Amino acid sequence: MSLVIVGSLAFDTIETPLVRRERIVGGSGTYCALAASAFTKPKVVGIIGRDFPRKMLSAMAARGIDLAGVSMKAGKTFHWEGRYGTDPNQRTTVRTDLNVFARFKPVLPPSFRSADILYLANIDPDLHGPLLAQARKPKLVAMDTIRFWIETKREAVFRELGRVDVYFANDEEVKLLAGEANLIRAGRKLLEAGPSLIVVKKGEHGALLLGRDFVFGILARPCEDVVDPTGAGDSFAGGFLGYLDRVRRFTGREFRRAAVYGSVMASFAIESFGVERLLSLGEEDVEARFREFKSLVSF
Ligand code: AMP
């Protein structure tokens, strides 16, 4: 099996009530790929400027990530700035400088076209169509999106739901996109638009899998010290899809286990600024935390 991730590789400026970090490496594609690399060898499609650190590319490659789909262009790398309040679930986007990302015309290298799982991370929804046209019958297509795209290209985001199997979103985005205040009703409305599964991420409250005929809930790992919540959603998707790519089965049981691995990877992502913690993870760290999640809900 193979997992192809199309997403942003970015510089993030992050402000929490205690600390401000300028231009650290982030991006939906970066977080997702690093999380998925705990399970499989993901392939990444993205765009960076000449200012993107070579050291980070080497570190990603060392974790088995195939970067053949990442192109470097003259200009600056995408830059996003976010601010968190005392409640880490509340985030404000201060600025989004698309830079070279505005010219992103993603191309799947030939070895990427037979992807079994294609993940359209947080990218311009108008890029989905051209990307899907390059892929040869993926078994599972998933997408995510962020408030920025829902607010600027709402119709396109809605339309794209009709082409995917799994939609990852946080609870606020599900309600915003559906125009419904009740989360379950909002989720049902989005399911009607196409996907067979919606993965609703609820920050410190865990996640909910909403299918047409099943619902599954998972707690987030209790954490007293959330250092930087950025990338939790992308890491969740990376753990979820990386695990599915490894087990090669799309059954209800595996979706549930994938949700636990997604939560495991999100719990690591928030322990450090940027992708630092994900870069140092070993298999035993992941399995030990999986067991912790199991004991959290067994009674
Ligand atoms: P998350 O915290 O998982 O929702 O995702 C945060 C990541 O998404 C950050 O590392 C950003 O670089 C990236 N990001 C923020 N806005 C956008 C956007 N409009 N398009 C693509 N990626 C974005």
PDB file of C-alpha atoms and ligand atoms in Angstrom:
ATOM      1  CA  MET A   1       0.000   0.000   0.000  1.00  0.00           C
ATOM      2  CA  SER A   2       1.087   3.588  -0.277  1.00  0.00           C
ATOM      3  CA  LEU A   3      -0.031   6.842   1.249  1.00  0.00           C
ATOM      4  CA  VAL A   4       0.333  10.126  -0.621  1.00  0.00           C
ATOM      5  CA  ILE A   5      -0.099  13.353   1.362  1.00  0.00           C
ATOM      6  CA  VAL A   6      -0.633  16.662  -0.402  1.00  0.00           C
ATOM      7  CA  GLY A   7      -0.294  19.565   1.994  1.00  0.00           C
ATOM      8  CA  SER A   8       1.516  22.664   3.113  1.00  0.00           C
ATOM      9  CA  LEU A   9       5.137  22.799   4.207  1.00  0.00           C
ATOM     10  CA  ALA A  10       5.365  25.973   6.169  1.00  0.00           C
ATOM     11  CA  PHE A  11       6.892  28.371   8.591  1.00  0.00           C
ATOM     12  CA  ASP A  12       4.609  28.956  11.550  1.00  0.00           C
ATOM     13  CA  THR A  13       4.747  31.798  14.018  1.00  0.00           C
ATOM     14  CA  ILE A  14       3.022  30.663  17.184  1.00  0.00           C
ATOM     15  CA  GLU A  15       1.953  32.705  20.159  1.00  0.00           C
ATOM     16  CA  THR A  16       0.697  31.106  23.360  1.00  0.00           C
ATOM     17  CA  PRO A  17      -0.080  33.053  26.552  1.00  0.00           C
ATOM     18  CA  LEU A  18       3.500  32.381  27.705  1.00  0.00           C
ATOM     19  CA  VAL A  19       5.718  32.112  24.639  1.00  0.00           C
ATOM     20  CA  ARG A  20       6.104  33.423  21.088  1.00  0.00           C
ATOM     21  CA  ARG A  21       8.072  31.386  18.549  1.00  0.00           C
ATOM     22  CA  GLU A  22       8.845  32.922  15.155  1.00  0.00           C
ATOM     23  CA  ARG A  23       9.030  31.001  11.895  1.00  0.00           C
ATOM     24  CA  ILE A  24       9.405  27.456  13.108  1.00  0.00           C
ATOM     25  CA  VAL A  25       8.781  24.656  10.646  1.00  0.00           C
ATOM     26  CA  GLY A  26       5.173  23.514  10.440  1.00  0.00           C
ATOM     27  CA  GLY A  27       2.575  22.916   7.772  1.00  0.00           C
ATOM     28  CA  SER A  28      -0.239  20.437   7.351  1.00  0.00           C
ATOM     29  CA  GLY A  29       1.837  18.188   5.080  1.00  0.00           C
ATOM     30  CA  THR A  30       4.857  18.269   7.381  1.00  0.00           C
ATOM     31  CA  TYR A  31       2.934  17.327  10.534  1.00  0.00           C
ATOM     32  CA  CYS A  32       0.881  14.701   8.748  1.00  0.00           C
ATOM     33  CA  ALA A  33       3.860  13.045   7.060  1.00  0.00           C
ATOM     34  CA  LEU A  34       5.943  12.945  10.221  1.00  0.00           C
ATOM     35  CA  ALA A  35       3.068  11.359  12.154  1.00  0.00           C
ATOM     36  CA  ALA A  36       2.384   8.852   9.365  1.00  0.00           C
ATOM     37  CA  SER A  37       6.078   7.933   9.216  1.00  0.00           C
ATOM     38  CA  ALA A  38       5.630   6.070  12.507  1.00  0.00           C
ATOM     39  CA  PHE A  39       3.576   3.491  10.546  1.00  0.00           C
ATOM     40  CA  THR A  40       4.525   3.603   6.879  1.00  0.00           C
ATOM     41  CA  LYS A  41       6.668   5.407   4.312  1.00  0.00           C
ATOM     42  CA  PRO A  42       4.474   8.320   3.202  1.00  0.00           C
ATOM     43  CA  LYS A  43       4.999  10.244   0.004  1.00  0.00           C
ATOM     44  CA  VAL A  44       4.596  14.022   0.139  1.00  0.00           C
ATOM     45  CA  VAL A  45       3.538  16.546  -2.486  1.00  0.00           C
ATOM     46  CA  GLY A  46       4.076  20.194  -1.628  1.00  0.00           C
ATOM     47  CA  ILE A  47       5.867  23.419  -2.455  1.00  0.00           C
ATOM     48  CA  ILE A  48       8.567  25.299  -0.566  1.00  0.00           C
ATOM     49  CA  GLY A  49      10.590  28.444  -1.107  1.00  0.00           C
ATOM     50  CA  ARG A  50      14.366  28.565  -1.096  1.00  0.00           C
ATOM     51  CA  ASP A  51      14.275  29.595   2.571  1.00  0.00           C
ATOM     52  CA  PHE A  52      12.967  26.205   3.767  1.00  0.00           C
ATOM     53  CA  PRO A  53      15.630  24.516   5.926  1.00  0.00           C
ATOM     54  CA  ARG A  54      17.490  21.692   4.150  1.00  0.00           C
ATOM     55  CA  LYS A  55      18.049  20.127   7.576  1.00  0.00           C
ATOM     56  CA  MET A  56      14.322  19.566   7.950  1.00  0.00           C
ATOM     57  CA  LEU A  57      14.108  17.910   4.544  1.00  0.00           C
ATOM     58  CA  SER A  58      16.944  15.558   5.518  1.00  0.00           C
ATOM     59  CA  ALA A  59      15.286  14.782   8.844  1.00  0.00           C
ATOM     60  CA  MET A  60      12.040  13.929   7.055  1.00  0.00           C
ATOM     61  CA  ALA A  61      13.840  11.747   4.522  1.00  0.00           C
ATOM     62  CA  ALA A  62      15.649   9.982   7.370  1.00  0.00           C
ATOM     63  CA  ARG A  63      12.240   8.966   8.728  1.00  0.00           C
ATOM     64  CA  GLY A  64      11.410   7.279   5.420  1.00  0.00           C
ATOM     65  CA  ILE A  65       9.346  10.114   3.931  1.00  0.00           C
ATOM     66  CA  ASP A  66       9.516  10.277   0.142  1.00  0.00           C
ATOM     67  CA  LEU A  67       9.920  13.944  -0.845  1.00  0.00           C
ATOM     68  CA  ALA A  68      10.002  13.444  -4.629  1.00  0.00           C
ATOM     69  CA  GLY A  69       6.766  15.442  -4.895  1.00  0.00           C
ATOM     70  CA  VAL A  70       8.092  18.505  -3.041  1.00  0.00           C
ATOM     71  CA  SER A  71       9.185  21.255  -5.397  1.00  0.00           C
ATOM     72  CA  MET A  72      11.344  24.203  -4.433  1.00  0.00           C
ATOM     73  CA  LYS A  73      10.551  27.521  -6.110  1.00  0.00           C
ATOM     74  CA  ALA A  74      12.079  30.979  -6.024  1.00  0.00           C
ATOM     75  CA  GLY A  75      10.291  32.978  -3.350  1.00  0.00           C
ATOM     76  CA  LYS A  76       9.265  32.546   0.249  1.00  0.00           C
ATOM     77  CA  THR A  77       7.761  29.477   1.903  1.00  0.00           C
ATOM     78  CA  PHE A  78       4.136  29.653   3.057  1.00  0.00           C
ATOM     79  CA  HIS A  79       3.912  31.419   6.416  1.00  0.00           C
ATOM     80  CA  TRP A  80       1.081  31.098   8.912  1.00  0.00           C
ATOM     81  CA  GLU A  81       0.727  32.897  12.225  1.00  0.00           C
ATOM     82  CA  GLY A  82      -1.609  31.723  14.952  1.00  0.00           C
ATOM     83  CA  ARG A  83      -2.374  32.845  18.475  1.00  0.00           C
ATOM     84  CA  TYR A  84      -3.759  30.709  21.278  1.00  0.00           C
ATOM     85  CA  GLY A  85      -5.585  32.028  24.320  1.00  0.00           C
ATOM     86  CA  THR A  86      -5.554  30.428  27.746  1.00  0.00           C
ATOM     87  CA  ASP A  87      -7.904  27.802  26.298  1.00  0.00           C
ATOM     88  CA  PRO A  88      -5.700  25.924  23.798  1.00  0.00           C
ATOM     89  CA  ASN A  89      -8.820  24.929  21.826  1.00  0.00           C
ATOM     90  CA  GLN A  90      -9.366  28.588  20.941  1.00  0.00           C
ATOM     91  CA  ARG A  91      -7.076  29.715  18.139  1.00  0.00           C
ATOM     92  CA  THR A  92      -6.987  32.882  16.098  1.00  0.00           C
ATOM     93  CA  THR A  93      -5.269  33.016  12.735  1.00  0.00           C
ATOM     94  CA  VAL A  94      -3.321  36.274  12.802  1.00  0.00           C
ATOM     95  CA  ARG A  95      -2.025  36.045   9.235  1.00  0.00           C
ATOM     96  CA  THR A  96      -1.756  33.701   6.299  1.00  0.00           C
ATOM     97  CA  ASP A  97       0.967  34.575   3.775  1.00  0.00           C
ATOM     98  CA  LEU A  98       0.515  32.079   0.967  1.00  0.00           C
ATOM     99  CA  ASN A  99       3.787  33.127  -0.775  1.00  0.00           C
ATOM    100  CA  VAL A 100       4.893  30.286  -3.135  1.00  0.00           C
ATOM    101  CA  PHE A 101       1.835  28.280  -2.000  1.00  0.00           C
ATOM    102  CA  ALA A 102      -0.322  30.650  -4.067  1.00  0.00           C
ATOM    103  CA  ARG A 103       1.382  29.243  -7.191  1.00  0.00           C
ATOM    104  CA  PHE A 104       1.091  25.620  -6.103  1.00  0.00           C
ATOM    105  CA  LYS A 105       0.107  23.428  -9.052  1.00  0.00           C
ATOM    106  CA  PRO A 106       0.577  20.008  -7.532  1.00  0.00           C
ATOM    107  CA  VAL A 107       1.940  17.260  -9.716  1.00  0.00           C
ATOM    108  CA  LEU A 108       2.025  13.620  -8.646  1.00  0.00           C
ATOM    109  CA  PRO A 109       5.349  12.090  -9.734  1.00  0.00           C
ATOM    110  CA  PRO A 110       4.780   8.820 -11.681  1.00  0.00           C
ATOM    111  CA  SER A 111       5.641   6.668  -8.623  1.00  0.00           C
ATOM    112  CA  PHE A 112       2.943   8.510  -6.612  1.00  0.00           C
ATOM    113  CA  ARG A 113       0.068   7.967  -9.058  1.00  0.00           C
ATOM    114  CA  SER A 114      -0.892   4.510  -7.914  1.00  0.00           C
ATOM    115  CA  ALA A 115      -1.395   5.680  -4.317  1.00  0.00           C
ATOM    116  CA  ASP A 116      -3.834   3.515  -2.380  1.00  0.00           C
ATOM    117  CA  ILE A 117      -4.609   6.317   0.048  1.00  0.00           C
ATOM    118  CA  LEU A 118      -4.611   9.911  -1.114  1.00  0.00           C
ATOM    119  CA  TYR A 119      -4.809  12.597   1.550  1.00  0.00           C
ATOM    120  CA  LEU A 120      -5.617  16.121   0.482  1.00  0.00           C
ATOM    121  CA  ALA A 121      -4.509  17.936   3.623  1.00  0.00           C
ATOM    122  CA  ASN A 122      -5.236  21.533   4.159  1.00  0.00           C
ATOM    123  CA  ILE A 123      -4.860  22.909   0.601  1.00  0.00           C
ATOM    124  CA  ASP A 124      -6.877  25.051  -1.774  1.00  0.00           C
ATOM    125  CA  PRO A 125     -10.005  22.945  -2.553  1.00  0.00           C
ATOM    126  CA  ASP A 126      -9.748  23.921  -6.218  1.00  0.00           C
ATOM    127  CA  LEU A 127      -6.566  21.820  -6.405  1.00  0.00           C
ATOM    128  CA  HIS A 128      -8.396  18.606  -5.509  1.00  0.00           C
ATOM    129  CA  GLY A 129      -9.855  18.016  -8.985  1.00  0.00           C
ATOM    130  CA  PRO A 130      -6.546  18.275 -10.889  1.00  0.00           C
ATOM    131  CA  LEU A 131      -4.897  16.034  -8.285  1.00  0.00           C
ATOM    132  CA  LEU A 132      -7.551  13.350  -8.406  1.00  0.00           C
ATOM    133  CA  ALA A 133      -7.296  13.360 -12.186  1.00  0.00           C
ATOM    134  CA  GLN A 134      -3.621  12.342 -11.859  1.00  0.00           C
ATOM    135  CA  ALA A 135      -4.252   9.487  -9.423  1.00  0.00           C
ATOM    136  CA  ARG A 136      -5.112   5.959 -10.551  1.00  0.00           C
ATOM    137  CA  LYS A 137      -8.113   4.740  -8.602  1.00  0.00           C
ATOM    138  CA  PRO A 138      -7.053   5.298  -4.987  1.00  0.00           C
ATOM    139  CA  LYS A 139      -8.847   2.965  -2.553  1.00  0.00           C
ATOM    140  CA  LEU A 140      -9.428   5.779  -0.088  1.00  0.00           C
ATOM    141  CA  VAL A 141      -9.436   9.549  -0.570  1.00  0.00           C
ATOM    142  CA  ALA A 142      -9.454  11.813   2.474  1.00  0.00           C
ATOM    143  CA  MET A 143      -9.444  15.573   2.942  1.00  0.00           C
ATOM    144  CA  ASP A 144      -9.103  18.182   5.649  1.00  0.00           C
ATOM    145  CA  THR A 145      -9.615  21.894   5.538  1.00  0.00           C
ATOM    146  CA  ILE A 146      -9.167  24.948   7.725  1.00  0.00           C
ATOM    147  CA  ARG A 147     -11.391  27.943   8.479  1.00  0.00           C
ATOM    148  CA  PHE A 148      -9.460  30.029   5.892  1.00  0.00           C
ATOM    149  CA  TRP A 149     -10.659  27.835   2.986  1.00  0.00           C
ATOM    150  CA  ILE A 150     -14.192  27.430   4.371  1.00  0.00           C
ATOM    151  CA  GLU A 151     -14.498  31.201   4.596  1.00  0.00           C
ATOM    152  CA  THR A 152     -12.896  32.016   1.247  1.00  0.00           C
ATOM    153  CA  LYS A 153     -14.052  29.020  -0.864  1.00  0.00           C
ATOM    154  CA  ARG A 154     -17.044  27.548   0.928  1.00  0.00           C
ATOM    155  CA  GLU A 155     -18.807  26.215  -2.160  1.00  0.00           C
ATOM    156  CA  ALA A 156     -15.649  24.550  -3.433  1.00  0.00           C
ATOM    157  CA  VAL A 157     -15.064  22.872  -0.065  1.00  0.00           C
ATOM    158  CA  PHE A 158     -18.663  21.593  -0.044  1.00  0.00           C
ATOM    159  CA  ARG A 159     -18.343  20.345  -3.613  1.00  0.00           C
ATOM    160  CA  GLU A 160     -15.147  18.463  -2.765  1.00  0.00           C
ATOM    161  CA  LEU A 161     -16.921  16.527  -0.011  1.00  0.00           C
ATOM    162  CA  GLY A 162     -18.648  14.704  -2.856  1.00  0.00           C
ATOM    163  CA  ARG A 163     -15.319  13.269  -4.046  1.00  0.00           C
ATOM    164  CA  VAL A 164     -13.845  11.948  -0.819  1.00  0.00           C
ATOM    165  CA  ASP A 165     -14.409   8.977   1.468  1.00  0.00           C
ATOM    166  CA  VAL A 166     -13.194  10.564   4.694  1.00  0.00           C
ATOM    167  CA  TYR A 167     -13.443  14.183   5.836  1.00  0.00           C
ATOM    168  CA  PHE A 168     -11.297  15.315   8.778  1.00  0.00           C
ATOM    169  CA  ALA A 169     -12.410  18.509  10.472  1.00  0.00           C
ATOM    170  CA  ASN A 170     -12.623  20.021  13.909  1.00  0.00           C
ATOM    171  CA  ASP A 171     -16.014  20.542  15.513  1.00  0.00           C
ATOM    172  CA  GLU A 172     -16.027  24.275  14.754  1.00  0.00           C
ATOM    173  CA  GLU A 173     -15.301  23.651  11.054  1.00  0.00           C
ATOM    174  CA  VAL A 174     -18.029  20.998  10.772  1.00  0.00           C
ATOM    175  CA  LYS A 175     -20.607  23.426  12.191  1.00  0.00           C
ATOM    176  CA  LEU A 176     -19.332  26.341  10.093  1.00  0.00           C
ATOM    177  CA  LEU A 177     -19.381  24.386   6.843  1.00  0.00           C
ATOM    178  CA  ALA A 178     -22.790  22.817   7.481  1.00  0.00           C
ATOM    179  CA  GLY A 179     -24.307  26.056   8.838  1.00  0.00           C
ATOM    180  CA  GLU A 180     -25.681  24.085  11.811  1.00  0.00           C
ATOM    181  CA  ALA A 181     -25.124  24.719  15.512  1.00  0.00           C
ATOM    182  CA  ASN A 182     -25.662  21.095  16.555  1.00  0.00           C
ATOM    183  CA  LEU A 183     -22.579  19.016  15.851  1.00  0.00           C
ATOM    184  CA  ILE A 184     -24.359  15.730  15.105  1.00  0.00           C
ATOM    185  CA  ARG A 185     -26.902  17.365  12.811  1.00  0.00           C
ATOM    186  CA  ALA A 186     -24.059  19.253  11.106  1.00  0.00           C
ATOM    187  CA  GLY A 187     -22.129  16.003  10.669  1.00  0.00           C
ATOM    188  CA  ARG A 188     -25.174  14.265   9.170  1.00  0.00           C
ATOM    189  CA  LYS A 189     -25.586  17.115   6.689  1.00  0.00           C
ATOM    190  CA  LEU A 190     -21.974  16.779   5.553  1.00  0.00           C
ATOM    191  CA  LEU A 191     -22.294  12.984   5.290  1.00  0.00           C
ATOM    192  CA  GLU A 192     -25.168  13.561   2.875  1.00  0.00           C
ATOM    193  CA  ALA A 193     -22.775  15.557   0.685  1.00  0.00           C
ATOM    194  CA  GLY A 194     -20.617  12.488   0.031  1.00  0.00           C
ATOM    195  CA  PRO A 195     -18.055  11.136   2.482  1.00  0.00           C
ATOM    196  CA  SER A 196     -18.791   7.847   4.194  1.00  0.00           C
ATOM    197  CA  LEU A 197     -16.919   8.926   7.309  1.00  0.00           C
ATOM    198  CA  ILE A 198     -16.403  12.218   9.084  1.00  0.00           C
ATOM    199  CA  VAL A 199     -13.653  12.408  11.665  1.00  0.00           C
ATOM    200  CA  VAL A 200     -14.547  15.240  14.010  1.00  0.00           C
ATOM    201  CA  LYS A 201     -11.579  16.406  16.032  1.00  0.00           C
ATOM    202  CA  LYS A 202     -12.538  17.984  19.346  1.00  0.00           C
ATOM    203  CA  GLY A 203      -9.180  19.068  20.749  1.00  0.00           C
ATOM    204  CA  GLU A 204      -8.803  18.159  24.403  1.00  0.00           C
ATOM    205  CA  HIS A 205     -12.192  16.412  24.274  1.00  0.00           C
ATOM    206  CA  GLY A 206     -11.038  13.777  21.813  1.00  0.00           C
ATOM    207  CA  ALA A 207     -12.592  12.815  18.516  1.00  0.00           C
ATOM    208  CA  LEU A 208     -15.770  11.418  17.071  1.00  0.00           C
ATOM    209  CA  LEU A 209     -16.062   9.156  14.048  1.00  0.00           C
ATOM    210  CA  LEU A 210     -19.379   9.748  12.349  1.00  0.00           C
ATOM    211  CA  GLY A 211     -20.399   7.206   9.740  1.00  0.00           C
ATOM    212  CA  ARG A 212     -23.736   6.663   8.048  1.00  0.00           C
ATOM    213  CA  ASP A 213     -24.541   3.830  10.418  1.00  0.00           C
ATOM    214  CA  PHE A 214     -22.036   4.098  13.214  1.00  0.00           C
ATOM    215  CA  VAL A 215     -20.608   6.514  15.714  1.00  0.00           C
ATOM    216  CA  PHE A 216     -17.392   5.983  17.661  1.00  0.00           C
ATOM    217  CA  GLY A 217     -15.958   8.302  20.270  1.00  0.00           C
ATOM    218  CA  ILE A 218     -12.458   8.504  21.658  1.00  0.00           C
ATOM    219  CA  LEU A 219     -11.036  10.566  24.503  1.00  0.00           C
ATOM    220  CA  ALA A 220      -7.945  12.700  24.112  1.00  0.00           C
ATOM    221  CA  ARG A 221      -5.051  11.799  26.393  1.00  0.00           C
ATOM    222  CA  PRO A 222      -5.354  13.880  29.560  1.00  0.00           C
ATOM    223  CA  CYS A 223      -2.542  16.428  29.332  1.00  0.00           C
ATOM    224  CA  GLU A 224      -1.707  19.108  31.897  1.00  0.00           C
ATOM    225  CA  ASP A 225       0.869  20.897  29.807  1.00  0.00           C
ATOM    226  CA  VAL A 226      -0.141  21.609  26.225  1.00  0.00           C
ATOM    227  CA  VAL A 227       2.963  23.339  24.845  1.00  0.00           C
ATOM    228  CA  ASP A 228       1.745  24.046  21.287  1.00  0.00           C
ATOM    229  CA  PRO A 229      -1.562  22.679  19.932  1.00  0.00           C
ATOM    230  CA  THR A 230      -0.576  23.463  16.328  1.00  0.00           C
ATOM    231  CA  GLY A 231      -0.568  20.455  14.064  1.00  0.00           C
ATOM    232  CA  ALA A 232      -2.608  18.235  16.368  1.00  0.00           C
ATOM    233  CA  GLY A 233      -5.241  17.799  13.660  1.00  0.00           C
ATOM    234  CA  ASP A 234      -2.721  17.025  10.924  1.00  0.00           C
ATOM    235  CA  SER A 235      -0.875  14.613  13.192  1.00  0.00           C
ATOM    236  CA  PHE A 236      -4.166  12.904  13.980  1.00  0.00           C
ATOM    237  CA  ALA A 237      -4.767  12.424  10.261  1.00  0.00           C
ATOM    238  CA  GLY A 238      -1.195  11.189   9.786  1.00  0.00           C
ATOM    239  CA  GLY A 239      -1.548   8.579  12.531  1.00  0.00           C
ATOM    240  CA  PHE A 240      -4.998   7.552  11.304  1.00  0.00           C
ATOM    241  CA  LEU A 241      -4.059   7.169   7.639  1.00  0.00           C
ATOM    242  CA  GLY A 242      -0.543   5.869   8.279  1.00  0.00           C
ATOM    243  CA  TYR A 243      -1.997   3.085  10.403  1.00  0.00           C
ATOM    244  CA  LEU A 244      -4.600   2.208   7.730  1.00  0.00           C
ATOM    245  CA  ASP A 245      -1.856   2.136   5.121  1.00  0.00           C
ATOM    246  CA  ARG A 246       0.092  -0.306   7.279  1.00  0.00           C
ATOM    247  CA  VAL A 247      -2.811  -2.705   8.002  1.00  0.00           C
ATOM    248  CA  ARG A 248      -4.304  -2.472   4.483  1.00  0.00           C
ATOM    249  CA  ARG A 249      -7.883  -2.931   5.676  1.00  0.00           C
ATOM    250  CA  PHE A 250     -10.704  -0.408   5.769  1.00  0.00           C
ATOM    251  CA  THR A 251     -13.062  -2.148   8.186  1.00  0.00           C
ATOM    252  CA  GLY A 252     -14.974  -0.551  11.066  1.00  0.00           C
ATOM    253  CA  ARG A 253     -12.588  -2.200  13.542  1.00  0.00           C
ATOM    254  CA  GLU A 254      -9.535  -0.769  11.809  1.00  0.00           C
ATOM    255  CA  PHE A 255     -11.104   2.683  11.534  1.00  0.00           C
ATOM    256  CA  ARG A 256     -11.603   2.623  15.302  1.00  0.00           C
ATOM    257  CA  ARG A 257      -8.007   1.537  15.936  1.00  0.00           C
ATOM    258  CA  ALA A 258      -6.848   4.166  13.434  1.00  0.00           C
ATOM    259  CA  ALA A 259      -8.672   6.807  15.495  1.00  0.00           C
ATOM    260  CA  VAL A 260      -6.738   5.700  18.572  1.00  0.00           C
ATOM    261  CA  TYR A 261      -3.419   5.931  16.685  1.00  0.00           C
ATOM    262  CA  GLY A 262      -4.516   9.337  15.397  1.00  0.00           C
ATOM    263  CA  SER A 263      -5.083  10.472  18.968  1.00  0.00           C
ATOM    264  CA  VAL A 264      -1.739   9.004  20.020  1.00  0.00           C
ATOM    265  CA  MET A 265       0.093  11.042  17.368  1.00  0.00           C
ATOM    266  CA  ALA A 266      -1.850  14.229  18.206  1.00  0.00           C
ATOM    267  CA  SER A 267      -0.934  13.773  21.867  1.00  0.00           C
ATOM    268  CA  PHE A 268       2.758  13.744  20.931  1.00  0.00           C
ATOM    269  CA  ALA A 269       2.465  16.729  18.577  1.00  0.00           C
ATOM    270  CA  ILE A 270       1.209  19.056  21.318  1.00  0.00           C
ATOM    271  CA  GLU A 271       4.074  18.249  23.695  1.00  0.00           C
ATOM    272  CA  SER A 272       6.563  20.514  21.917  1.00  0.00           C
ATOM    273  CA  PHE A 273       6.667  23.574  19.685  1.00  0.00           C
ATOM    274  CA  GLY A 274       6.516  22.673  16.025  1.00  0.00           C
ATOM    275  CA  VAL A 275       7.371  19.157  14.909  1.00  0.00           C
ATOM    276  CA  GLU A 276      10.179  18.557  17.402  1.00  0.00           C
ATOM    277  CA  ARG A 277       8.545  15.730  19.346  1.00  0.00           C
ATOM    278  CA  LEU A 278       7.376  13.913  16.205  1.00  0.00           C
ATOM    279  CA  LEU A 279      10.935  13.895  14.894  1.00  0.00           C
ATOM    280  CA  SER A 280      12.240  11.946  17.868  1.00  0.00           C
ATOM    281  CA  LEU A 281       9.525   9.289  18.187  1.00  0.00           C
ATOM    282  CA  GLY A 282      10.321   5.596  18.258  1.00  0.00           C
ATOM    283  CA  GLU A 283       7.986   2.654  17.728  1.00  0.00           C
ATOM    284  CA  GLU A 284       7.957   1.783  21.408  1.00  0.00           C
ATOM    285  CA  ASP A 285       6.870   5.348  22.340  1.00  0.00           C
ATOM    286  CA  VAL A 286       3.884   4.966  20.024  1.00  0.00           C
ATOM    287  CA  GLU A 287       2.920   1.503  21.243  1.00  0.00           C
ATOM    288  CA  ALA A 288       3.283   2.469  24.913  1.00  0.00           C
ATOM    289  CA  ARG A 289       0.935   5.372  24.405  1.00  0.00           C
ATOM    290  CA  PHE A 290      -1.504   3.188  22.475  1.00  0.00           C
ATOM    291  CA  ARG A 291      -1.662   0.934  25.546  1.00  0.00           C
ATOM    292  CA  GLU A 292      -2.264   4.004  27.719  1.00  0.00           C
ATOM    293  CA  PHE A 293      -5.253   4.921  25.550  1.00  0.00           C
ATOM    294  CA  LYS A 294      -6.574   1.393  25.899  1.00  0.00           C
ATOM    295  CA  SER A 295      -6.399   1.471  29.671  1.00  0.00           C
ATOM    296  CA  LEU A 296      -8.055   4.901  29.664  1.00  0.00           C
ATOM    297  CA  VAL A 297     -11.287   3.442  28.329  1.00  0.00           C
ATOM    298  CA  SER A 298     -11.351  -0.134  29.608  1.00  0.00           C
ATOM    299  CA  PHE A 299     -13.680  -0.798  32.517  1.00  0.00           C
TER     300      PHE A 299
HETATM  301  P1  AMP B   1      -3.775  22.134  12.602  1.00  0.00           P
HETATM  302  O1  AMP B   1      -3.276  22.744  13.883  1.00  0.00           O
HETATM  303  O2  AMP B   1      -3.574  20.648  12.557  1.00  0.00           O
HETATM  304  O3  AMP B   1      -5.166  22.540  12.265  1.00  0.00           O
HETATM  305  O4  AMP B   1      -2.900  22.731  11.394  1.00  0.00           O
HETATM  306  C1  AMP B   1      -1.970  23.742  11.544  1.00  0.00           C
HETATM  307  C2  AMP B   1      -1.054  23.774  10.351  1.00  0.00           C
HETATM  308  O5  AMP B   1      -1.770  24.129   9.163  1.00  0.00           O
HETATM  309  C3  AMP B   1       0.030  24.817  10.539  1.00  0.00           C
HETATM  310  O6  AMP B   1       1.287  24.172  10.676  1.00  0.00           O
HETATM  311  C4  AMP B   1      -0.047  25.719   9.302  1.00  0.00           C
HETATM  312  O7  AMP B   1       1.190  25.915   8.687  1.00  0.00           O
HETATM  313  C5  AMP B   1      -1.014  25.015   8.363  1.00  0.00           C
HETATM  314  N1  AMP B   1      -1.952  25.958   7.738  1.00  0.00           N
HETATM  315  C6  AMP B   1      -2.585  27.006   8.317  1.00  0.00           C
HETATM  316  N2  AMP B   1      -3.372  27.646   7.424  1.00  0.00           N
HETATM  317  C7  AMP B   1      -3.249  26.987   6.240  1.00  0.00           C
HETATM  318  C8  AMP B   1      -3.812  27.166   4.933  1.00  0.00           C
HETATM  319  N3  AMP B   1      -4.660  28.158   4.664  1.00  0.00           N
HETATM  320  N4  AMP B   1      -3.460  26.288   3.965  1.00  0.00           N
HETATM  321  C9  AMP B   1      -2.602  25.276   4.246  1.00  0.00           C
HETATM  322  N5  AMP B   1      -2.032  25.058   5.448  1.00  0.00           N
HETATM  323  C10 AMP B   1      -2.338  25.894   6.443  1.00  0.00           C
END
